[in-house]
Amino acid sequence: MEMSELTALLTPEGLRLLDEVGSISSAAEVTKTVSTLRAAGHSPDLVSAVVGQAHLRTKAVSKFGGFAERMLFTRAGFEQATRLGVAARHAGRMRRAGITQVADLGCGIGGDALAFAGAGLGVLAVDADEVTAAIAAYNLAPFASADGSEPLVTVQHSTAEDFVSTNFGDVHDLRIDSADSSEEAALLRRSGTAIWLDPARRTTGHSETRRVAASDYSPSLDWTFALASRIPTGIKLGPGHDRDSLPEDAEAQWVSADGSVVELVLWTGALAREGVRRAALVIRGDESHELTGAADAEDAEVRELGAFLHEPDGAVIRARLIGDVARALDTGMLDEKIAYLTGDAAVTSPFVQTFRVREVIAANPKAINAVLRANDIGTLEIKKRGMDIDPAAFRKKLNLRGSASATLILTRAGSKRMAILADRI
């Protein structure tokens, strides 16, 4: 979204028109709505802004629920925003740590700040992009002061580095640990201040962007980690971030939501839990479960395929806590390099998806089709690990004409390739 479009949208006419248009979920609806609005005499900038926002609001329901109906977005901002349910759990951690005020540096469209403010925390939301900061201000307006009192949220257009330099001083000189008796350090400790930092991991822009290397994050990771060593900080990173580059004294928490690993958060200072260096937070719907460890868990021993196969959640795999889950379920690894667990006990946990093994088949379409026919399978979920197979292409080779359903797991144990017909528990 360009500034001209934002200016056109942030007017009584623009916001009224956006509410009138309502939801747009398909390309055909976009084309129809553009034609209707242009025929009614609305400017190209306004039409583009309104239609784009209506489409993004529809998509954003998956992340923000009912809040999406009154929010504004850029395409890039929506894609990079934290899901509200995940952000709310981060806000809860802040409160439990005694934090009362958060500086959200690189706030984007304000998704995290929305959750922080909703938890009663004071928020200083900062973004280096003028358009994005303006959208964040709109989204966070419900938390602005309406009666002349101090607002719960303020939004600034600034870089993270300039904000920190202005408010806290040079990042390499700042100390607020208990051994520091300076007046500045004492003030920061009393104020319960923390930093939330989401370094830009993509090229600048409001629509199409591309990922950049870790060395090109903004602010830089060196600067970010230096800040985090001095002030309690939560740092949002991509879940595939290089583990070897993580600060040794930070708690690393991988988060999955409804089966997808969505982020890695590093917690420092008062926000890091004592004795915890690895954590997997698994969120499914309104429920959440967490597995923690003081370090990477030792892997479990390899064993033969048993009556059950367990697939650890992606957050557990990223946190390298598979061994702890294996021992809790009395299972072993199917292969030392593949994240499948197996055992004979009829148990499961929130940290795995569990499948009851029906039959082991040679991993070729002819053998699999024979078993599918014999079991009247017409609906088939295909999963794979450790095999160079495209499940979509492999499905086209299968004859699925029955009335029953099952799961087909393509994997290997050592050098043996196998197809496992199973039922999801």
Short mmCIF file of C-alpha atoms in Angstrom, two decimals:
data_model
loop_
_atom_site.label_atom_id
_atom_site.label_comp_id
_atom_site.label_asym_id
_atom_site.label_seq_id
_atom_site.Cartn_x
_atom_site.Cartn_y
_atom_site.Cartn_z
CA MET A 1 0.00 0.00 0.00
CA GLU A 2 1.36 3.40 -1.00
CA MET A 3 1.01 6.48 1.18
CA SER A 4 -1.49 7.97 -1.31
CA GLU A 5 -3.72 4.91 -0.89
CA LEU A 6 -3.43 5.03 2.90
CA THR A 7 -4.27 8.74 2.91
CA ALA A 8 -7.37 8.03 0.81
CA LEU A 9 -8.42 5.15 3.04
CA LEU A 10 -7.97 6.93 6.39
CA THR A 11 -10.84 9.30 5.77
CA PRO A 12 -14.50 9.06 6.82
CA GLU A 13 -15.42 8.24 3.22
CA GLY A 14 -12.72 5.60 2.87
CA LEU A 15 -13.49 3.81 6.13
CA ARG A 16 -17.25 3.95 5.47
CA LEU A 17 -16.73 2.48 2.01
CA LEU A 18 -14.53 -0.28 3.44
CA ASP A 19 -17.27 -1.27 5.89
CA GLU A 20 -19.86 -1.24 3.09
CA VAL A 21 -17.79 -3.50 0.86
CA GLY A 22 -17.46 -6.12 3.57
CA SER A 23 -15.55 -9.34 2.89
CA ILE A 24 -13.91 -10.25 -0.41
CA SER A 25 -12.56 -13.76 -0.74
CA SER A 26 -12.07 -14.46 -4.45
CA ALA A 27 -10.49 -12.92 -7.55
CA ALA A 28 -13.92 -12.72 -9.16
CA GLU A 29 -15.23 -10.67 -6.23
CA VAL A 30 -12.22 -8.37 -6.46
CA THR A 31 -12.87 -7.68 -10.16
CA LYS A 32 -16.58 -7.12 -9.61
CA THR A 33 -16.05 -4.78 -6.66
CA VAL A 34 -13.40 -2.71 -8.48
CA SER A 35 -15.76 -2.23 -11.43
CA THR A 36 -18.66 -1.25 -9.18
CA LEU A 37 -16.65 1.29 -7.17
CA ARG A 38 -15.02 2.83 -10.24
CA ALA A 39 -18.42 3.16 -11.91
CA ALA A 40 -19.64 4.98 -8.79
CA GLY A 41 -16.95 7.62 -9.36
CA HIS A 42 -14.45 6.73 -6.63
CA SER A 43 -10.77 7.51 -7.26
CA PRO A 44 -8.35 4.75 -8.34
CA ASP A 45 -6.31 5.14 -5.13
CA LEU A 46 -9.37 4.79 -2.92
CA VAL A 47 -10.75 1.83 -4.87
CA SER A 48 -7.39 0.04 -4.76
CA ALA A 49 -7.02 0.64 -1.03
CA VAL A 50 -10.59 -0.40 -0.14
CA VAL A 51 -10.61 -3.57 -2.23
CA GLY A 52 -7.15 -4.59 -1.04
CA GLN A 53 -8.12 -4.08 2.59
CA ALA A 54 -11.41 -5.96 2.25
CA HIS A 55 -9.54 -8.93 0.79
CA LEU A 56 -6.85 -8.84 3.49
CA ARG A 57 -9.42 -8.55 6.27
CA THR A 58 -11.04 -11.75 5.05
CA LYS A 59 -7.71 -13.60 5.06
CA ALA A 60 -6.71 -12.13 8.43
CA VAL A 61 -9.59 -13.79 10.29
CA SER A 62 -7.36 -16.88 10.52
CA LYS A 63 -4.82 -14.90 12.59
CA PHE A 64 -6.90 -12.28 14.36
CA GLY A 65 -10.42 -13.68 14.57
CA GLY A 66 -13.11 -11.03 15.00
CA PHE A 67 -10.48 -8.29 15.48
CA ALA A 68 -9.70 -8.50 11.76
CA GLU A 69 -13.02 -6.82 10.93
CA ARG A 70 -11.75 -3.44 12.16
CA MET A 71 -8.03 -3.70 11.43
CA LEU A 72 -5.96 -2.40 8.52
CA PHE A 73 -3.18 -4.38 6.87
CA THR A 74 -0.43 -4.38 4.31
CA ARG A 75 0.05 -7.70 2.53
CA ALA A 76 3.58 -8.08 3.87
CA GLY A 77 2.48 -6.96 7.34
CA PHE A 78 -0.30 -9.53 7.46
CA GLU A 79 1.97 -12.37 6.31
CA GLN A 80 4.60 -11.54 8.94
CA ALA A 81 2.23 -10.78 11.83
CA THR A 82 2.08 -13.06 14.87
CA ARG A 83 -1.20 -14.90 15.36
CA LEU A 84 -3.19 -13.24 18.11
CA GLY A 85 -3.45 -16.46 20.14
CA VAL A 86 0.33 -16.87 20.08
CA ALA A 87 0.95 -13.21 20.91
CA ALA A 88 -1.46 -13.46 23.86
CA ARG A 89 0.68 -16.22 25.36
CA HIS A 90 3.79 -14.04 24.95
CA ALA A 91 1.93 -11.26 26.76
CA GLY A 92 1.11 -13.65 29.59
CA ARG A 93 4.78 -14.47 30.00
CA MET A 94 5.57 -10.75 30.19
CA ARG A 95 3.05 -10.24 32.98
CA ARG A 96 4.21 -13.28 34.94
CA ALA A 97 7.76 -11.90 34.82
CA GLY A 98 6.61 -8.64 36.41
CA ILE A 99 6.85 -6.59 33.21
CA THR A 100 4.59 -3.55 33.08
CA GLN A 101 5.82 -1.81 29.91
CA VAL A 102 6.98 -3.20 26.56
CA ALA A 103 8.84 -1.43 23.78
CA ASP A 104 7.73 -3.27 20.62
CA LEU A 105 10.54 -2.48 18.18
CA GLY A 106 9.55 -3.31 14.61
CA CYS A 107 5.87 -3.50 15.56
CA GLY A 108 4.64 -4.02 12.00
CA ILE A 109 0.86 -3.69 11.80
CA GLY A 110 0.65 -4.00 15.60
CA GLY A 111 -0.35 -7.65 16.10
CA ASP A 112 1.94 -8.29 19.08
CA ALA A 113 1.30 -4.83 20.53
CA LEU A 114 -2.44 -5.55 20.36
CA ALA A 115 -1.97 -8.60 22.59
CA PHE A 116 0.39 -6.79 24.97
CA ALA A 117 -2.05 -3.92 25.43
CA GLY A 118 -4.94 -6.36 25.80
CA ALA A 119 -3.06 -7.92 28.73
CA GLY A 120 -2.83 -4.51 30.40
CA LEU A 121 0.78 -3.74 29.55
CA GLY A 122 1.90 -0.27 28.53
CA VAL A 123 3.23 -0.42 24.96
CA LEU A 124 5.61 1.77 22.99
CA ALA A 125 5.10 0.53 19.41
CA VAL A 126 7.86 1.53 16.99
CA ASP A 127 8.29 0.91 13.27
CA ALA A 128 10.80 2.31 10.79
CA ASP A 129 8.30 2.38 7.90
CA GLU A 130 5.96 5.38 7.81
CA VAL A 131 3.02 3.57 6.19
CA THR A 132 3.30 0.59 8.53
CA ALA A 133 3.54 2.84 11.60
CA ALA A 134 0.39 4.68 10.48
CA ILE A 135 -1.49 1.40 10.11
CA ALA A 136 -0.27 0.24 13.53
CA ALA A 137 -1.54 3.51 15.04
CA TYR A 138 -4.98 2.84 13.53
CA ASN A 139 -5.08 -0.76 14.74
CA LEU A 140 -4.00 0.23 18.24
CA ALA A 141 -6.29 3.26 18.48
CA PRO A 142 -8.72 1.50 20.91
CA PHE A 143 -5.93 1.61 23.50
CA ALA A 144 -5.20 5.30 23.04
CA SER A 145 -6.40 7.72 25.70
CA ALA A 146 -9.88 9.14 25.17
CA ASP A 147 -10.18 11.04 28.44
CA GLY A 148 -6.86 12.88 28.60
CA SER A 149 -5.17 10.26 30.77
CA GLU A 150 -1.90 8.61 29.77
CA PRO A 151 -2.54 6.23 26.84
CA LEU A 152 -1.84 2.53 27.21
CA VAL A 153 -0.25 2.49 23.75
CA THR A 154 1.78 5.05 21.83
CA VAL A 155 3.11 4.56 18.30
CA GLN A 156 6.27 6.07 16.88
CA HIS A 157 7.84 6.17 13.42
CA SER A 158 11.49 5.37 14.16
CA THR A 159 14.17 2.76 13.69
CA ALA A 160 14.81 0.42 16.59
CA GLU A 161 18.36 1.68 16.91
CA ASP A 162 17.32 5.34 17.13
CA PHE A 163 14.59 4.54 19.64
CA VAL A 164 16.96 2.67 21.94
CA SER A 165 19.68 5.31 21.62
CA THR A 166 17.22 8.09 22.50
CA ASN A 167 15.51 6.32 25.39
CA PHE A 168 18.16 4.04 26.88
CA GLY A 169 21.55 5.24 25.58
CA ASP A 170 24.25 3.29 23.79
CA VAL A 171 23.27 -0.37 23.66
CA HIS A 172 26.81 -1.56 24.44
CA ASP A 173 27.05 0.55 27.62
CA LEU A 174 23.60 -0.19 29.03
CA ARG A 175 23.44 -2.46 32.08
CA ILE A 176 20.38 -3.14 34.23
CA ASP A 177 21.36 -6.30 36.08
CA SER A 178 21.29 -6.41 39.85
CA ALA A 179 25.02 -5.71 40.08
CA ASP A 180 24.63 -2.37 38.30
CA SER A 181 23.90 0.38 40.83
CA SER A 182 23.57 3.21 38.31
CA GLU A 183 20.55 5.46 38.51
CA GLU A 184 19.51 4.53 34.95
CA ALA A 185 19.69 0.80 35.68
CA ALA A 186 17.67 1.21 38.88
CA LEU A 187 15.00 3.18 37.00
CA LEU A 188 14.67 0.53 34.31
CA ARG A 189 14.39 -2.24 36.91
CA ARG A 190 11.68 -0.39 38.81
CA SER A 191 9.73 0.41 35.66
CA GLY A 192 9.44 -3.25 34.65
CA THR A 193 10.51 -2.46 31.10
CA ALA A 194 11.05 -5.16 28.48
CA ILE A 195 11.79 -5.20 24.76
CA TRP A 196 9.93 -7.14 22.09
CA LEU A 197 11.91 -7.28 18.86
CA ASP A 198 10.91 -8.72 15.50
CA PRO A 199 13.88 -8.05 13.19
CA ALA A 200 12.89 -7.52 9.55
CA ARG A 201 13.69 -10.78 7.77
CA ARG A 202 12.40 -9.74 4.38
CA THR A 203 13.10 -6.96 1.91
CA THR A 204 11.27 -3.70 2.54
CA GLY A 205 7.88 -3.24 0.94
CA HIS A 206 4.18 -3.49 1.60
CA SER A 207 3.22 -6.22 -0.90
CA GLU A 208 5.65 -8.63 -2.56
CA THR A 209 8.81 -9.15 -0.49
CA ARG A 210 11.53 -11.79 -0.33
CA ARG A 211 13.49 -13.31 2.51
CA VAL A 212 16.98 -12.03 3.25
CA ALA A 213 19.96 -13.78 4.84
CA ALA A 214 20.39 -13.53 8.61
CA SER A 215 23.35 -11.23 8.03
CA ASP A 216 20.97 -8.69 6.45
CA TYR A 217 18.29 -8.60 9.17
CA SER A 218 17.25 -5.14 10.34
CA PRO A 219 18.21 -4.33 13.02
CA SER A 220 21.25 -6.60 12.80
CA LEU A 221 21.40 -9.70 14.97
CA ASP A 222 24.63 -8.50 16.60
CA TRP A 223 22.88 -5.32 17.73
CA THR A 224 19.74 -7.24 18.70
CA PHE A 225 21.59 -9.82 20.79
CA ALA A 226 23.65 -7.06 22.46
CA LEU A 227 20.44 -5.29 23.48
CA ALA A 228 18.90 -8.56 24.69
CA SER A 229 21.89 -9.20 26.96
CA ARG A 230 21.19 -5.94 28.78
CA ILE A 231 17.39 -5.61 28.92
CA PRO A 232 14.79 -8.41 29.31
CA THR A 233 13.87 -9.14 25.71
CA GLY A 234 11.78 -11.40 23.52
CA ILE A 235 13.15 -11.81 19.99
CA LYS A 236 10.94 -13.30 17.28
CA LEU A 237 12.84 -15.26 14.61
CA GLY A 238 11.97 -17.73 11.88
CA PRO A 239 11.61 -21.32 13.18
CA GLY A 240 14.42 -22.52 10.91
CA HIS A 241 16.97 -20.04 12.26
CA ASP A 242 20.51 -21.42 12.65
CA ARG A 243 20.63 -22.90 16.15
CA ASP A 244 24.41 -22.53 16.36
CA SER A 245 24.06 -18.73 16.21
CA LEU A 246 21.72 -18.48 19.21
CA PRO A 247 23.01 -16.83 22.41
CA GLU A 248 23.94 -19.50 24.95
CA ASP A 249 22.28 -17.71 27.87
CA ALA A 250 18.89 -17.25 26.16
CA GLU A 251 15.85 -19.51 26.38
CA ALA A 252 14.91 -20.71 22.89
CA GLN A 253 11.20 -21.47 22.49
CA TRP A 254 9.81 -22.95 19.28
CA VAL A 255 6.07 -22.39 18.81
CA SER A 256 3.67 -24.43 16.70
CA ALA A 257 0.04 -23.50 16.07
CA ASP A 258 -2.43 -26.07 14.77
CA GLY A 259 0.31 -28.26 13.39
CA SER A 260 2.59 -25.63 11.82
CA VAL A 261 5.78 -24.32 13.44
CA VAL A 262 5.27 -20.57 13.22
CA GLU A 263 8.18 -18.99 15.07
CA LEU A 264 11.20 -19.22 17.31
CA VAL A 265 11.32 -16.81 20.25
CA LEU A 266 14.45 -16.09 22.25
CA TRP A 267 13.82 -14.92 25.80
CA THR A 268 16.47 -13.18 27.92
CA GLY A 269 16.83 -11.64 31.36
CA ALA A 270 13.76 -11.88 33.58
CA LEU A 271 11.76 -13.29 30.65
CA ALA A 272 13.90 -16.44 30.46
CA ARG A 273 12.88 -19.19 32.88
CA GLU A 274 15.48 -20.53 35.26
CA GLY A 275 16.94 -23.82 34.08
CA VAL A 276 15.17 -23.72 30.70
CA ARG A 277 17.16 -23.38 27.49
CA ARG A 278 14.95 -25.34 25.10
CA ALA A 279 11.16 -25.26 24.91
CA ALA A 280 8.44 -26.46 22.54
CA LEU A 281 5.08 -24.71 22.86
CA VAL A 282 2.34 -26.62 21.06
CA ILE A 283 -0.94 -24.76 20.51
CA ARG A 284 -4.00 -26.49 19.12
CA GLY A 285 -7.16 -24.43 19.12
CA ASP A 286 -7.56 -22.86 22.54
CA GLU A 287 -5.34 -25.42 24.28
CA SER A 288 -1.58 -25.24 24.71
CA HIS A 289 1.03 -27.63 26.04
CA GLU A 290 4.73 -27.06 26.61
CA LEU A 291 7.78 -29.26 26.84
CA THR A 292 10.96 -27.76 28.31
CA GLY A 293 14.54 -28.83 28.83
CA ALA A 294 17.83 -27.51 30.18
CA ALA A 295 19.50 -28.56 26.90
CA ASP A 296 18.92 -30.66 23.80
CA ALA A 297 17.55 -34.05 24.82
CA GLU A 298 19.55 -37.21 24.23
CA ASP A 299 17.96 -39.25 21.43
CA ALA A 300 16.16 -42.49 22.19
CA GLU A 301 17.45 -45.85 20.99
CA VAL A 302 16.38 -47.23 17.62
CA ARG A 303 13.88 -50.10 17.70
CA GLU A 304 11.81 -52.19 15.31
CA LEU A 305 8.44 -50.91 14.14
CA GLY A 306 5.84 -51.62 16.77
CA ALA A 307 2.06 -51.44 16.95
CA PHE A 308 2.07 -47.64 16.99
CA LEU A 309 3.94 -44.92 15.12
CA HIS A 310 4.26 -41.41 16.58
CA GLU A 311 5.16 -38.24 14.65
CA PRO A 312 6.57 -35.56 17.00
CA ASP A 313 5.23 -32.04 16.62
CA GLY A 314 7.48 -29.78 14.56
CA ALA A 315 8.22 -27.58 17.59
CA VAL A 316 9.47 -30.64 19.49
CA ILE A 317 11.70 -31.57 16.55
CA ARG A 318 13.12 -28.04 16.23
CA ALA A 319 13.78 -27.86 19.98
CA ARG A 320 15.50 -31.26 19.82
CA LEU A 321 13.41 -32.67 22.63
CA ILE A 322 12.33 -35.81 20.75
CA GLY A 323 14.22 -38.07 23.18
CA ASP A 324 12.23 -36.75 26.16
CA VAL A 325 8.94 -37.47 24.36
CA ALA A 326 10.17 -40.94 23.36
CA ARG A 327 10.99 -41.88 26.94
CA ALA A 328 7.68 -40.51 28.23
CA LEU A 329 5.81 -42.72 25.72
CA ASP A 330 8.10 -45.75 26.19
CA THR A 331 9.04 -45.64 22.52
CA GLY A 332 12.19 -45.64 20.40
CA MET A 333 13.33 -44.12 17.12
CA LEU A 334 12.33 -45.90 13.92
CA ASP A 335 15.61 -44.61 12.44
CA GLU A 336 18.28 -42.54 14.16
CA LYS A 337 18.03 -39.79 11.52
CA ILE A 338 14.24 -39.71 11.04
CA ALA A 339 11.76 -38.09 13.44
CA TYR A 340 9.36 -41.01 13.82
CA LEU A 341 8.92 -42.84 17.13
CA THR A 342 7.52 -46.33 17.52
CA GLY A 343 6.38 -48.62 20.31
CA ASP A 344 3.73 -51.11 21.40
CA ALA A 345 2.03 -49.16 24.20
CA ALA A 346 -1.38 -47.68 23.40
CA VAL A 347 -0.46 -44.18 24.63
CA THR A 348 -0.15 -40.77 23.04
CA SER A 349 0.56 -37.16 24.08
CA PRO A 350 -0.09 -33.58 22.93
CA PHE A 351 3.45 -33.51 21.52
CA VAL A 352 2.90 -36.19 18.88
CA GLN A 353 0.42 -37.38 16.30
CA THR A 354 -0.21 -41.08 16.89
CA PHE A 355 -1.04 -43.75 14.30
CA ARG A 356 -2.04 -47.37 14.85
CA VAL A 357 -0.11 -49.57 12.38
CA ARG A 358 -2.26 -51.80 10.18
CA GLU A 359 0.21 -53.23 7.70
CA VAL A 360 3.71 -52.73 6.30
CA ILE A 361 3.93 -52.71 2.51
CA ALA A 362 6.71 -52.51 -0.05
CA ALA A 363 7.08 -48.84 -1.02
CA ASN A 364 5.89 -49.17 -4.63
CA PRO A 365 2.51 -48.27 -6.17
CA LYS A 366 1.67 -51.81 -7.32
CA ALA A 367 2.02 -53.32 -3.83
CA ILE A 368 0.27 -50.39 -2.18
CA ASN A 369 -2.67 -50.47 -4.62
CA ALA A 370 -3.25 -54.14 -3.86
CA VAL A 371 -3.52 -53.40 -0.14
CA LEU A 372 -5.73 -50.36 -0.73
CA ARG A 373 -8.17 -52.47 -2.75
CA ALA A 374 -8.19 -55.21 -0.14
CA ASN A 375 -9.00 -52.65 2.58
CA ASP A 376 -11.56 -50.70 0.52
CA ILE A 377 -9.55 -47.46 0.94
CA GLY A 378 -10.86 -44.46 -0.99
CA THR A 379 -9.70 -41.57 1.21
CA LEU A 380 -5.97 -41.54 1.94
CA GLU A 381 -3.75 -39.17 3.91
CA ILE A 382 -0.14 -39.46 2.71
CA LYS A 383 2.80 -38.55 4.96
CA LYS A 384 6.51 -39.02 4.34
CA ARG A 385 9.88 -38.65 6.02
CA GLY A 386 13.29 -39.80 4.82
CA MET A 387 12.14 -40.59 1.27
CA ASP A 388 12.55 -38.39 -1.79
CA ILE A 389 8.93 -38.62 -2.91
CA ASP A 390 6.40 -35.95 -3.84
CA PRO A 391 3.18 -37.06 -2.07
CA ALA A 392 0.96 -35.25 -4.60
CA ALA A 393 2.67 -36.95 -7.54
CA PHE A 394 2.68 -40.32 -5.74
CA ARG A 395 -1.07 -40.05 -5.07
CA LYS A 396 -1.75 -39.96 -8.82
CA LYS A 397 -0.30 -43.48 -9.07
CA LEU A 398 -2.78 -44.89 -6.54
CA ASN A 399 -6.27 -46.29 -7.15
CA LEU A 400 -8.53 -44.77 -4.50
CA ARG A 401 -12.04 -46.08 -5.09
CA GLY A 402 -13.18 -47.52 -1.77
CA SER A 403 -15.38 -46.16 1.04
CA ALA A 404 -12.90 -46.41 3.95
CA SER A 405 -10.08 -44.04 4.97
CA ALA A 406 -6.53 -44.49 6.24
CA THR A 407 -3.08 -42.90 6.44
CA LEU A 408 -0.13 -44.01 4.33
CA ILE A 409 3.29 -43.25 5.84
CA LEU A 410 6.26 -43.45 3.46
CA THR A 411 9.56 -43.74 5.31
CA ARG A 412 12.58 -45.92 5.91
CA ALA A 413 14.38 -47.72 8.70
CA GLY A 414 18.07 -47.90 7.93
CA SER A 415 18.31 -48.81 4.24
CA LYS A 416 14.84 -50.37 4.15
CA ARG A 417 12.15 -48.28 2.41
CA MET A 418 8.63 -49.00 3.59
CA ALA A 419 5.02 -47.90 3.28
CA ILE A 420 2.99 -48.16 6.47
CA LEU A 421 -0.80 -48.29 6.28
CA ALA A 422 -2.12 -46.85 9.54
CA ASP A 423 -5.06 -45.22 11.29
CA ARG A 424 -4.77 -41.84 12.96
CA ILE A 425 -5.57 -42.05 16.69
#
